[in-house]
Amino acid sequence: MTRRNLFLGIMLISILFLAVGSVSAIEYKEAPMLTEKVNSGELPPVAERLPEEPNIIEPLEEIGVYGGTLRRGITGPNDHNNYVRWMYDSLVRYAQDGNSTYPQLIKSLEPNEDYTVWTFNMLKGAKWSDGSPFTSADIMFWFEDYYTYPELTPAKLPWLYNDDGSIVEVTAPDEYTVVFTYKDPITTVPMEVAAMDNRDNLVPMFLPSAYLKQFHAKYTDVNQLNEMAKKESFENWKQLFENRQAPYRNPERPVMAAWMSVNTINDPIYNLVRNPYYVGVDPEGNQLPYIDNLSLVTYQSPDALNMAAIQGEIDMQDRHIIMQNYPVLMEESEKTGKYDVRLWPTFGGVDAALSINYYYDKDPEYMKLFQNHDFRVALSISIDREEIIESAFLGLGEARQPVPRSTSIYYPGDEYAFKYTEFDQAKANEMLDAMGLDKKDANGFRLMPDGSRVMIEIAYVPQFANWGDIAQMIAEDWRGVGIEGVVVENERTNHFAKRDSNELMTEIWNEDTTGFPFTGAPKFDPRTSPGICVATGARTWLNSGGKEGYEPNDDFKRIMEIIDLAKRVGPEEQQELGKELFRIWAEGCYEIGIAGLTPMVQGVGVVNSNLGNVPASDTLGNDWPLRTPGNGRTEQFYFKQ
């Protein structure tokens, strides 16, 4: 493959490798609260805190002013992805529209001629929030002392491996250079790096090594560490290390993000303050962020959070805003003028999907049912999606399967986007009868071979949207074909634990990774953790080397092959592989799409009318891989007065 063809491929999948600019001729300026600390001797001057070539961040609308505390709502300690989305603290970020990437905490990320070598050029003079140097040692610490350290067992990251299964070679020629060397071409590294933040409790690929060594057995006596761990209610030093590396659980942990923790996410109000060493400046040399403080308030329920937003008590909120509240939000916005309401529809996929556990083994008879393609199709066509869209989505969006939107280069075509979405309970009843589920009890419910009622649990987490209402409507529709749906509400941590232990029969979740099928953590990849419940048993099999769980079926094997192959090939093959993947996924009916292309999942933004530089409606790419609203560069948001 020629460099030219690969370059065209990179451009086609919209990845840009940009170098950080320079404002060396400009006098740097800082927030008044930091000037006070400089004058008192608590901090060095701003020019000494910034890298030699700071990251220049163009404001969306205008140069902002310093000050203020931004209020945002969270639903508790397990809502750490709220922090992750706001900070978007990664070496590389996706742009606002989601069509390109750019260096965020490094100077550049550059490939060699055949894309087998990727060089991370770091920002000379960059510092962590405690003033310690940010160097290649901090990436090497992640790779050598965390990811490949024998006693630690992080989730496997497929992009770090060659085709033969060997791991990438990572070296640091000097303080400001890190080199990843592969045996095979890999064109997706920037997009992979953009996902290497604290997502889902992931340990990011850059760590404050000088600080964290005191909690690592390679550098500190293990007995001493284990004793320290027990005193803090951890089982061992590894759990202690995991806790200490998480910035939202440990305010002493240095960060590179625009804001740093004052307390923890476990507190009723999680407070953060500007990072005096943040590497970003605006074009006039003003060190960012503009906003001084963040106040993340815990609400006991999404409803309570939404009420606070309606009453204007939150300055910027998209996460956990329930779409059904859109009319009342608009009404209050027009009445009080306190805030604007903005809509950011999703990139593709679906905003509510029913995943079926293909390897549900708590009852072998149900596993047989769930592995029967006709049974899954019957469940799908038993659902009245149009009614759900009118009721749960305010008539917005469309009935569709979890594939990208039609503008995507990976769109498999209308046949697959709308496959098995017709509402046809007569046909579903015929299919179920033909399977041998033709016996019913006195209430009209079908019976299993042992005489028990066919009963399927529909699990959901209440923090997001109105999935509970959708689950209830699905259960009601299934009554029409003689299947009892039992809706089960789970607290998020408990839900994830049940998913990992293969206890979920089905679950309602969104499918927000279809626009990025080959990078990050696509939910349709059986290896993704946390994934969805479709192939938990296959993931267990893969992670255990075949000793536990279940061997992936042919479709799942092909999906993994496609994802791995797509990282190595040029644009035309990549497009065709993406289309094939989604044809398999839609045809298999493993994840039943309900509705998509709506602003339901974090797509209704409540924005203080006094808050500037926030993307307008329909201009902010809204997807989990983009860390929305972080891809809108929250560090350049500001209060106008």
XYZ file of C-alpha atoms in Angstrom:
641
model
C 0.000 0.000 0.000
C 1.442 3.385 -0.980
C 1.783 6.304 1.387
C -0.413 8.372 -0.938
C -3.291 5.890 -0.779
C -3.021 5.601 2.960
C -2.890 9.374 3.302
C -6.051 9.685 1.264
C -7.584 7.086 3.518
C -6.664 9.024 6.587
C -8.227 12.135 5.120
C -11.312 10.213 4.093
C -11.925 8.968 7.606
C -11.314 12.548 8.686
C -8.248 12.269 10.857
C -5.946 15.253 10.922
C -2.443 15.337 12.346
C -1.964 18.957 13.332
C 0.931 20.579 15.084
C 0.369 22.980 17.941
C 0.933 26.600 17.023
C 2.983 29.268 18.734
C 2.186 32.592 20.359
C 5.728 33.171 21.554
C 5.621 36.818 20.525
C 2.586 37.467 22.715
C 2.692 38.378 26.365
C 0.842 35.719 28.300
C -1.974 36.666 30.633
C -3.716 34.803 33.430
C -6.848 34.811 35.579
C -6.881 37.389 38.413
C -7.127 34.612 41.004
C -3.799 33.253 39.734
C -2.153 36.681 39.647
C -2.839 36.925 43.370
C -1.016 33.651 43.917
C 1.903 34.791 41.787
C 2.165 38.024 43.774
C 2.150 36.089 47.051
C 4.887 33.748 45.828
C 2.595 30.724 45.787
C 2.930 30.316 42.012
C 5.620 31.158 39.428
C 4.730 33.660 36.664
C 2.400 32.452 33.935
C 5.158 32.314 31.294
C 7.045 29.842 33.475
C 3.962 27.693 33.984
C 3.166 27.293 30.295
C 4.968 25.064 27.770
C 7.440 26.648 25.357
C 4.752 26.389 22.656
C 1.321 26.344 24.306
C -1.675 24.750 22.698
C -3.572 27.577 20.964
C -7.324 27.150 21.373
C -9.490 29.254 19.084
C -12.639 30.485 20.859
C -15.830 29.473 19.127
C -17.223 33.013 18.950
C -14.985 35.493 20.731
C -12.227 36.007 23.281
C -13.752 35.409 26.694
C -13.288 36.957 30.111
C -12.134 35.296 33.298
C -14.198 34.325 36.293
C -17.246 32.575 37.616
C -18.353 29.201 38.891
C -20.186 26.927 36.503
C -22.878 24.703 38.031
C -23.532 21.269 36.573
C -25.528 18.290 37.835
C -24.424 14.713 38.450
C -26.327 11.717 39.801
C -23.751 10.485 42.300
C -20.270 8.965 42.686
C -20.791 6.535 39.806
C -21.494 9.376 37.380
C -17.765 9.779 36.763
C -18.285 9.840 32.989
C -19.902 13.233 33.566
C -16.439 14.416 34.628
C -14.869 12.556 31.697
C -17.130 14.192 29.136
C -16.618 17.699 30.489
C -12.832 17.490 30.787
C -12.106 15.447 27.639
C -8.622 15.042 29.080
C -6.754 13.112 26.390
C -3.572 13.533 24.378
C -5.670 13.858 21.210
C -9.253 15.078 20.835
C -12.005 14.889 18.282
C -13.039 18.235 16.815
C -16.425 19.798 17.476
C -18.047 18.234 14.408
C -16.460 14.841 15.029
C -14.857 14.712 11.581
C -11.226 15.239 12.563
C -8.785 14.986 15.446
C -6.187 17.386 16.786
C -3.408 17.266 19.426
C -4.659 18.416 22.812
C -1.873 17.763 25.322
C 0.940 17.026 22.862
C 2.561 18.960 20.037
C 1.860 16.432 17.296
C 1.229 12.785 16.475
C 2.909 11.740 13.250
C 3.098 8.481 11.236
C 6.010 7.214 9.171
C 5.764 6.359 5.457
C 3.864 3.087 5.858
C 2.024 3.827 9.108
C 3.906 1.252 11.155
C 5.577 3.867 13.363
C 3.732 6.603 15.238
C 5.654 9.358 16.992
C 4.214 11.390 19.854
C 5.969 14.754 20.042
C 5.258 16.273 23.428
C 5.024 19.897 24.513
C 8.373 20.973 25.896
C 7.974 22.596 29.267
C 4.432 21.307 29.857
C 3.628 20.615 33.504
C 1.131 18.736 35.620
C -1.159 20.720 37.905
C 1.364 20.399 40.760
C 4.118 21.928 38.610
C 6.000 18.680 37.945
C 7.199 18.093 34.341
C 4.923 16.320 31.875
C 7.298 14.155 29.840
C 7.654 10.905 27.940
C 8.223 9.198 31.299
C 4.518 9.669 32.053
C 3.444 7.715 28.968
C 6.107 5.067 29.573
C 4.919 4.683 33.173
C 1.422 3.909 31.882
C 2.718 1.369 29.369
C 5.434 -0.352 31.391
C 4.192 -0.016 34.956
C 0.479 -0.267 34.388
C -0.637 -1.748 31.078
C 2.046 -4.451 30.775
C 2.877 -4.803 34.477
C 2.410 -8.503 35.380
C 0.450 -7.942 38.594
C -2.020 -5.522 37.052
C -4.689 -6.790 34.669
C -6.215 -3.939 32.677
C -8.755 -4.597 29.940
C -7.027 -5.502 26.687
C -6.758 -2.678 24.162
C -6.762 -4.269 20.676
C -5.052 -1.293 19.028
C -1.863 -2.019 20.990
C -1.325 -5.390 19.301
C 0.122 -6.591 16.014
C -1.637 -9.042 13.718
C 0.366 -11.930 15.196
C -0.831 -11.098 18.700
C 2.413 -9.538 19.895
C 2.274 -6.181 21.617
C 3.435 -2.910 20.084
C 6.940 -1.728 20.932
C 6.890 1.551 22.871
C 10.081 3.540 23.406
C 11.071 7.005 24.595
C 14.177 8.298 22.774
C 14.158 11.449 24.882
C 12.103 13.428 27.401
C 9.660 14.739 24.824
C 9.319 11.885 22.330
C 7.467 8.572 22.506
C 7.489 6.104 19.614
C 4.979 3.313 18.979
C 6.388 0.746 16.525
C 4.108 -1.860 14.935
C 4.830 -4.807 12.669
C 1.820 -3.944 10.525
C 0.318 -0.682 9.232
C -2.286 0.881 11.518
C -4.102 3.976 10.314
C -6.407 4.598 13.264
C -3.987 5.526 16.057
C -5.175 9.167 16.478
C -8.772 8.040 16.950
C -7.675 5.361 19.411
C -5.628 7.861 21.400
C -8.620 10.220 21.495
C -10.416 7.535 23.521
C -7.586 6.987 26.008
C -8.879 9.173 28.827
C -10.627 8.170 32.070
C -13.669 6.769 30.260
C -15.536 4.069 32.154
C -12.815 3.996 34.828
C -10.157 3.315 32.197
C -6.643 4.245 33.282
C -5.535 6.908 30.757
C -2.387 6.441 28.682
C -0.513 9.215 30.479
C -0.073 9.218 34.235
C 1.697 11.476 36.773
C 4.530 9.021 37.350
C 6.371 11.108 39.943
C 3.247 11.098 42.119
C 1.915 7.588 41.491
C 5.171 5.714 42.084
C 4.544 5.962 45.824
C 1.505 3.681 45.325
C 3.181 1.152 43.003
C 4.847 -2.068 44.177
C 7.725 -1.626 41.734
C 8.820 1.526 43.540
C 7.477 1.128 47.090
C 7.605 -1.846 49.466
C 4.596 -4.050 48.709
C 3.960 -4.906 52.358
C 3.868 -1.231 53.216
C 1.465 -0.609 50.334
C -0.841 -3.467 51.290
C -0.946 -2.197 54.860
C -1.824 1.258 53.567
C -4.500 -0.277 51.358
C -6.143 -2.155 54.233
C -6.286 0.989 56.352
C -8.313 2.607 53.573
C -10.594 -0.426 53.079
C -8.923 -1.730 49.929
C -7.994 -5.388 49.547
C -4.494 -4.796 48.194
C -2.095 -2.273 46.714
C -3.559 -2.718 43.234
C -6.939 -1.404 44.340
C -5.212 1.432 46.160
C -3.290 2.321 42.995
C -6.467 2.288 40.887
C -8.109 4.650 43.373
C -5.181 7.042 43.569
C -4.879 7.374 39.794
C -8.520 8.481 39.375
C -8.625 12.312 39.542
C -12.310 12.429 40.502
C -11.644 10.203 43.532
C -8.297 11.674 44.594
C -7.856 15.478 44.681
C -4.120 15.098 45.371
C -3.546 13.424 42.019
C -1.972 15.905 39.550
C -3.866 16.433 36.289
C -3.350 17.954 32.857
C -7.032 18.908 32.512
C -8.265 22.494 32.558
C -9.661 22.083 36.074
C -8.420 20.077 39.059
C -10.321 18.507 41.931
C -10.735 20.265 45.266
C -12.617 17.363 46.852
C -14.038 14.120 45.394
C -17.009 13.007 43.373
C -18.240 11.197 46.502
C -19.022 14.549 48.116
C -22.513 16.104 47.754
C -20.963 18.940 45.768
C -17.873 18.016 43.768
C -15.788 21.177 43.413
C -13.024 21.830 40.919
C -10.785 24.837 40.384
C -8.757 26.016 37.408
C -5.436 24.274 36.747
C -2.725 26.979 36.956
C -0.471 24.927 34.663
C -2.998 24.193 31.924
C -1.259 24.041 28.530
C -3.894 25.955 26.535
C -4.100 29.657 25.674
C -6.359 31.661 23.384
C -4.895 33.524 20.353
C -4.260 36.617 22.514
C -2.200 34.659 25.024
C -4.823 34.363 27.767
C -4.241 31.132 29.637
C -7.339 28.974 29.705
C -9.779 28.041 31.088
C -11.812 31.222 31.295
C -14.094 29.867 34.038
C -12.534 29.727 37.515
C -14.504 26.960 39.199
C -16.812 24.047 38.530
C -19.481 22.946 40.972
C -20.874 19.491 40.197
C -23.933 19.057 42.390
C -25.251 15.586 43.186
C -28.991 15.161 42.693
C -30.772 12.145 44.117
C -32.514 11.370 40.838
C -32.568 12.459 37.191
C -35.984 14.006 37.862
C -34.534 16.202 40.611
C -31.694 17.223 38.309
C -34.147 18.084 35.548
C -36.246 20.173 37.913
C -33.139 22.148 38.872
C -32.384 22.713 35.188
C -35.950 23.849 34.502
C -35.693 26.331 37.370
C -32.425 27.753 36.015
C -30.248 26.406 38.829
C -27.761 24.753 36.450
C -25.496 26.637 34.043
C -24.782 23.980 31.436
C -26.359 20.538 31.301
C -26.947 17.989 28.588
C -26.208 14.729 30.387
C -29.308 13.380 32.159
C -31.648 15.961 30.640
C -34.815 14.007 29.826
C -36.105 14.746 26.347
C -39.721 14.689 27.538
C -38.909 17.880 29.424
C -38.031 19.709 26.211
C -41.439 21.476 25.927
C -41.404 22.731 29.520
C -37.750 23.735 29.205
C -38.588 25.785 26.116
C -41.564 27.346 27.873
C -39.510 28.348 30.914
C -36.664 29.544 28.700
C -38.989 31.913 26.850
C -40.671 33.015 30.057
C -37.608 33.704 32.233
C -34.778 34.199 29.747
C -32.437 32.465 32.204
C -31.243 29.858 29.743
C -31.275 28.694 26.143
C -32.201 25.188 25.009
C -30.077 23.645 22.266
C -30.535 20.386 20.379
C -27.567 18.208 19.438
C -28.871 15.030 17.724
C -26.730 11.914 17.761
C -24.346 10.814 15.018
C -26.167 7.603 14.236
C -26.950 4.256 15.746
C -29.960 4.278 18.042
C -30.857 6.124 21.209
C -32.650 3.141 22.701
C -31.876 -0.456 21.791
C -32.784 -3.817 23.262
C -29.730 -6.061 23.541
C -30.378 -9.799 23.801
C -27.883 -11.933 25.736
C -26.853 -14.543 23.177
C -25.040 -16.536 25.860
C -27.536 -16.278 28.721
C -26.822 -19.530 30.556
C -28.768 -19.176 33.794
C -31.400 -21.284 32.041
C -30.283 -23.411 29.048
C -33.758 -23.266 27.502
C -33.606 -19.470 27.312
C -30.138 -19.595 25.797
C -31.578 -21.809 23.050
C -34.316 -19.257 22.465
C -31.969 -16.281 22.428
C -29.677 -18.058 19.964
C -32.603 -18.671 17.619
C -32.551 -15.998 14.931
C -36.274 -16.290 14.266
C -37.019 -15.719 17.956
C -34.977 -12.513 17.984
C -36.683 -11.315 14.809
C -40.105 -12.111 16.285
C -39.256 -10.010 19.336
C -38.215 -7.153 17.046
C -41.268 -7.057 14.806
C -43.552 -7.319 17.844
C -42.561 -3.782 18.877
C -44.638 -0.787 17.781
C -41.788 1.651 17.259
C -43.915 4.464 15.883
C -45.981 4.534 19.056
C -42.805 4.555 21.156
C -41.360 7.396 19.065
C -44.500 9.487 19.525
C -44.703 8.814 23.241
C -41.071 8.654 24.360
C -39.312 10.751 21.716
C -41.884 13.523 21.140
C -42.232 12.321 17.557
C -38.553 12.999 16.809
C -36.218 10.514 15.139
C -36.956 7.367 13.187
C -37.470 3.643 13.712
C -34.154 2.057 12.785
C -31.561 -0.546 13.596
C -28.203 0.262 15.245
C -26.250 1.259 12.138
C -24.685 4.628 11.196
C -26.746 7.441 9.735
C -27.137 7.606 5.948
C -24.394 10.226 5.528
C -21.767 7.883 6.994
C -19.263 6.151 4.727
C -20.130 2.974 6.626
C -23.894 3.150 6.005
C -24.980 -0.348 4.891
C -28.091 0.857 3.057
C -31.765 1.332 3.843
C -32.427 -2.408 3.662
C -30.340 -2.938 6.778
C -31.053 0.336 8.541
C -34.748 -0.530 8.670
C -34.522 -4.320 8.731
C -36.981 -6.048 11.064
C -38.445 -2.722 12.196
C -41.926 -3.260 10.719
C -44.677 -3.764 13.293
C -46.206 -7.130 12.427
C -47.486 -9.103 15.388
C -49.392 -11.525 13.139
C -46.140 -12.597 11.505
C -44.390 -12.694 14.896
C -47.085 -15.001 16.250
C -46.668 -17.328 13.266
C -42.894 -17.456 13.806
C -43.246 -18.184 17.518
C -45.805 -20.921 16.866
C -43.491 -22.505 14.304
C -40.735 -22.698 16.923
C -42.853 -24.889 19.119
C -43.940 -22.112 21.469
C -47.566 -22.714 20.559
C -48.882 -23.697 23.985
C -50.307 -20.935 26.191
C -51.575 -20.517 29.731
C -54.994 -19.216 30.744
C -53.778 -15.618 30.408
C -52.550 -16.093 26.841
C -48.837 -16.264 27.631
C -46.723 -18.802 25.798
C -45.198 -21.691 27.710
C -41.669 -23.048 27.815
C -41.116 -26.827 27.376
C -41.198 -27.256 31.173
C -44.618 -25.602 31.377
C -43.403 -22.288 32.793
C -44.405 -18.995 31.224
C -42.097 -17.457 28.604
C -40.758 -14.531 30.620
C -38.022 -12.117 29.570
C -36.501 -9.548 31.899
C -35.862 -6.116 30.375
C -33.201 -4.402 32.490
C -32.420 -0.708 32.386
C -30.545 2.003 34.279
C -32.704 4.998 35.293
C -30.005 7.667 34.987
C -30.359 7.993 31.236
C -33.365 9.266 29.334
C -36.691 7.517 29.891
C -35.571 3.989 29.171
C -37.893 2.716 31.894
C -40.929 3.987 29.981
C -39.593 2.467 26.765
C -39.032 -0.868 28.500
C -42.620 -0.806 29.762
C -43.944 -0.124 26.258
C -41.890 -2.992 24.837
C -43.237 -5.299 27.534
C -46.781 -4.222 26.702
C -46.198 -4.898 22.997
C -44.841 -8.363 23.743
C -48.085 -9.236 25.522
C -49.627 -9.149 22.063
C -47.502 -12.130 21.025
C -47.812 -14.025 24.287
C -44.489 -13.128 25.858
C -44.271 -11.669 29.344
C -41.794 -8.827 29.642
C -40.695 -8.020 33.181
C -39.084 -4.604 33.558
C -36.157 -4.492 35.993
C -34.588 -1.230 37.154
C -30.922 -1.476 38.196
C -28.576 0.984 39.845
C -25.776 1.564 37.354
C -22.927 -0.161 39.219
C -25.158 -3.135 39.983
C -26.279 -3.246 36.356
C -22.686 -3.381 35.120
C -21.878 -6.118 37.644
C -24.841 -8.169 36.432
C -23.763 -7.620 32.847
C -20.213 -8.785 33.556
C -21.462 -11.873 35.399
C -23.767 -12.756 32.487
C -26.944 -12.331 34.550
C -28.840 -9.986 32.221
C -31.368 -11.543 29.869
C -31.824 -8.327 27.901
C -31.072 -4.672 28.520
C -32.068 -1.273 27.235
C -29.068 0.873 26.307
C -28.125 3.193 23.500
C -25.857 2.352 20.574
C -23.680 5.413 20.199
C -20.545 3.920 18.652
C -21.701 3.171 15.099
C -20.019 6.260 13.671
C -16.664 4.952 14.928
C -16.710 1.190 14.272
C -12.975 0.587 14.297
C -11.745 2.629 17.246
C -12.419 3.309 20.892
C -14.851 0.836 22.395
C -17.478 -0.168 19.800
C -20.321 -1.948 21.565
C -20.712 -4.561 18.824
C -17.138 -5.802 19.363
C -17.379 -8.797 21.766
C -14.043 -7.758 23.272
C -15.252 -4.340 24.396
C -15.488 -3.876 28.148
C -17.768 -2.532 29.378
C -19.831 -3.563 26.398
C -23.448 -4.578 26.120
C -24.898 -7.895 27.264
C -25.092 -9.426 23.766
C -21.784 -11.316 23.961
C -20.628 -11.260 27.577
C -20.070 -15.023 27.436
C -17.866 -14.653 24.361
C -15.801 -11.942 26.045
C -15.253 -14.258 29.005
C -14.125 -16.989 26.599
C -11.723 -14.656 24.831
C -10.274 -13.251 28.055
C -9.795 -16.706 29.584
C -8.167 -18.248 26.548
C -11.152 -20.527 26.028
C -11.213 -21.873 29.583
C -14.479 -20.161 30.534
C -17.468 -18.719 28.737
C -18.516 -19.545 25.191
C -16.697 -19.517 21.880
C -17.905 -16.609 19.714
C -20.263 -17.590 16.917
C -19.291 -17.062 13.288
C -20.856 -13.592 13.125
C -18.984 -12.387 16.206
C -15.732 -13.858 14.888
C -16.185 -12.069 11.583
C -16.989 -8.785 13.328
C -13.713 -9.038 15.272
C -11.841 -9.884 12.059
C -13.370 -6.872 10.322
C -12.459 -4.483 13.135
C -8.870 -5.729 13.254
C -8.449 -5.759 9.476
C -9.909 -2.278 9.032
C -7.104 -0.796 11.119
C -4.560 -2.042 8.570
C -6.084 -1.209 5.200
C -6.802 1.755 2.978
C -9.986 3.806 2.637
C -11.929 1.826 0.052
C -11.489 -1.457 1.885
C -12.252 0.272 5.176
C -15.573 1.529 3.862
C -16.590 -1.873 2.542
C -15.585 -3.573 5.773
C -17.674 -1.113 7.754
C -20.708 -1.782 5.583
C -20.215 -5.536 5.934
C -19.986 -5.220 9.715
C -23.297 -3.403 9.953
C -24.987 -5.779 7.521
C -24.001 -8.634 9.839
C -25.141 -6.745 12.934
C -28.532 -5.747 11.523
C -29.221 -9.100 9.884
C -28.294 -10.961 13.067
C -30.769 -8.907 15.116
C -28.532 -9.234 18.168
C -29.232 -5.680 19.288
C -32.768 -4.621 18.426
C -32.926 -0.968 17.468
C -35.946 1.018 18.624
C -35.390 4.640 17.539
C -32.452 6.778 16.490
C -31.296 10.166 15.218
C -32.946 11.943 18.140
C -31.557 14.372 20.733
C -32.583 11.958 23.481
C -29.180 10.931 24.804
C -27.474 14.089 26.013
C -28.777 15.954 22.986
C -30.924 18.499 24.833
C -28.593 21.171 26.150
C -29.659 23.658 28.820
C -27.277 26.619 28.617
C -27.175 29.678 30.874
C -28.028 32.704 28.711
C -24.942 34.390 30.108
C -22.614 31.590 28.984
C -20.617 32.269 25.839
C -18.759 30.196 23.242
C -21.143 27.239 23.574
C -21.979 25.500 20.258
C -25.353 26.334 18.740
C -28.027 23.756 17.963
C -27.057 21.172 15.335
C -23.389 22.277 15.338
C -21.992 19.992 18.041
C -21.246 16.391 17.147
C -23.044 14.385 19.836
C -21.601 10.954 20.519
C -19.830 9.087 23.290
C -16.512 8.753 21.376
C -16.536 12.558 21.013
C -17.010 13.055 24.767
C -19.783 15.561 24.136
C -19.812 18.353 25.324
C -16.018 18.127 25.743
C -15.527 18.244 21.980
C -17.002 21.743 22.191
C -13.860 22.763 24.140
C -15.373 23.568 27.508
C -12.213 25.386 28.564
C -13.174 28.257 26.215
C -16.711 28.615 27.613
C -17.055 31.833 29.621
C -19.529 33.961 31.539
C -20.256 37.165 29.625
C -20.810 39.322 32.706
